[in-house]
C-alpha positions as CSV (number, residue, x, y, z in Angstrom):
1,Q,6.7,-18.4,-3.8
2,V,5.5,-15.2,-2.7
3,Q,5.1,-12.4,-5.3
4,L,3.7,-9.1,-4.7
5,V,3.4,-6.7,-7.9
6,E,2.5,-3.3,-7.5
7,S,1.1,-1.1,-10.5
8,G,-0.6,2.4,-11.0
9,G,2.0,4.8,-9.8
10,G,2.6,8.0,-12.3
11,L,2.9,11.8,-12.1
12,V,-0.2,13.8,-11.1
13,Q,-0.9,17.3,-10.1
14,P,-1.4,18.5,-6.5
15,G,-5.1,17.9,-5.7
16,G,-5.3,14.8,-8.4
17,S,-5.9,11.1,-7.7
18,L,-4.4,7.9,-8.4
19,R,-5.1,4.4,-7.7
20,L,-2.4,1.4,-6.9
21,S,-2.8,-1.9,-7.3
22,C,-0.9,-4.9,-5.7
23,A,-1.6,-8.2,-7.1
24,A,-0.5,-11.3,-4.9
25,S,0.4,-14.9,-5.4
26,G,2.2,-17.9,-4.1
27,S,0.4,-18.3,-0.7
28,D,-3.0,-17.9,1.1
29,F,-3.2,-14.3,2.2
30,R,-6.3,-14.4,3.9
31,D,-4.6,-15.1,7.2
32,Y,-2.7,-11.7,7.7
33,A,-3.2,-8.2,6.7
34,M,-1.9,-6.7,3.5
35,G,-0.7,-3.0,3.1
36,W,1.3,-0.1,1.7
37,Y,4.4,1.3,2.9
38,R,6.2,4.4,1.0
39,Q,9.7,5.8,0.8
40,A,10.4,9.4,0.1
41,P,14.2,10.3,-1.5
42,G,16.6,10.3,1.6
43,K,14.0,9.0,4.3
44,Q,13.0,6.1,5.7
45,R,10.2,3.7,4.4
46,V,7.1,4.3,6.5
47,F,3.7,3.1,7.0
48,V,1.0,4.4,5.1
49,A,-2.2,1.7,5.3
50,A,-3.1,-1.7,6.0
51,I,-6.3,-3.8,5.8
52,T,-7.2,-7.4,7.1
53,S,-9.4,-9.8,5.1
54,D,-12.1,-8.8,7.0
55,D,-11.8,-5.3,6.1
56,R,-10.7,-3.9,9.2
57,T,-8.1,-0.9,8.3
58,N,-5.5,1.3,9.4
59,Y,-4.2,4.4,8.1
60,A,-1.2,6.6,8.8
61,E,-2.4,10.1,10.1
62,S,-0.9,11.8,7.2
63,V,-3.0,10.2,4.8
64,Q,-6.3,9.7,6.9
65,G,-9.5,11.2,5.0
66,R,-7.5,11.3,1.7
67,F,-6.2,7.8,1.1
68,T,-8.7,4.7,1.1
69,I,-7.2,0.9,1.3
70,S,-9.5,-1.9,-0.3
71,R,-8.9,-5.5,-0.8
72,D,-10.4,-8.2,-3.0
73,N,-9.7,-11.7,-1.4
74,G,-10.7,-13.5,-4.5
75,K,-8.2,-11.8,-6.6
76,N,-5.4,-11.8,-3.7
77,T,-5.6,-7.9,-4.5
78,V,-5.2,-4.7,-2.4
79,Y,-5.7,-1.4,-3.6
80,L,-4.8,2.2,-2.4
81,Q,-7.2,4.9,-3.8
82,M,-5.2,8.3,-3.3
83,N,-6.9,11.3,-3.5
84,S,-6.1,15.1,-2.8
85,L,-2.8,14.5,-3.3
86,I,0.0,16.7,-2.3
87,P,3.8,17.0,-3.0
88,G,4.6,15.4,0.3
89,D,2.9,12.2,-0.9
90,T,5.9,11.8,-3.4
91,A,7.4,8.6,-2.9
92,V,8.2,5.1,-3.8
93,Y,4.8,2.8,-2.8
94,Y,5.6,-0.6,-1.5
95,C,3.4,-3.4,-1.1
96,N,4.0,-5.9,2.1
97,W,2.8,-8.9,3.3
98,P,2.0,-10.4,6.1
99,I,1.6,-7.0,8.1
100,T,0.8,-7.7,11.8
101,G,-1.0,-5.8,14.3
102,L,-2.2,-3.7,11.2
103,V,1.1,-1.7,11.1
104,V,4.2,-4.0,11.5
105,P,5.8,-5.0,8.1
106,G,6.2,-8.5,7.0
107,R,8.7,-10.3,5.2
108,Y,7.5,-9.7,1.5
109,W,7.8,-6.7,-0.5
110,G,6.8,-5.7,-3.9
111,Q,9.4,-4.0,-6.1
112,G,7.9,-0.6,-5.8
113,T,5.7,1.9,-8.0
114,Q,6.9,5.6,-8.0
115,V,4.1,8.1,-7.2
116,T,5.2,12.0,-7.9
117,V,2.9,14.6,-7.1
118,S,4.1,18.1,-8.9
119,S,2.8,20.9,-10.9
């Protein structure tokens, strides 16, 4: 059974940083990209970033240059380093697999982790 478990969310001031982690289990995750989506209150869930097992990446324009996605294939874990955070980044962040085309979400979601950017 596939499980995705996120961690690392929290409250941070504008301009601050957070690092999210997603630990995956229950399958061979190397064949497809993993990544992150987010959902702000009252809005649809949207793509944030994705990474393949050979480190090809894709980012939403809104986070390009501020967020960095990385992956440890040995640990089946994907990370999202978020820098220069702004209030508009406030959302629940979800891990997803298997992502196709480096943007289309797959069947499995984590439970989500809250990120709040506020002074």
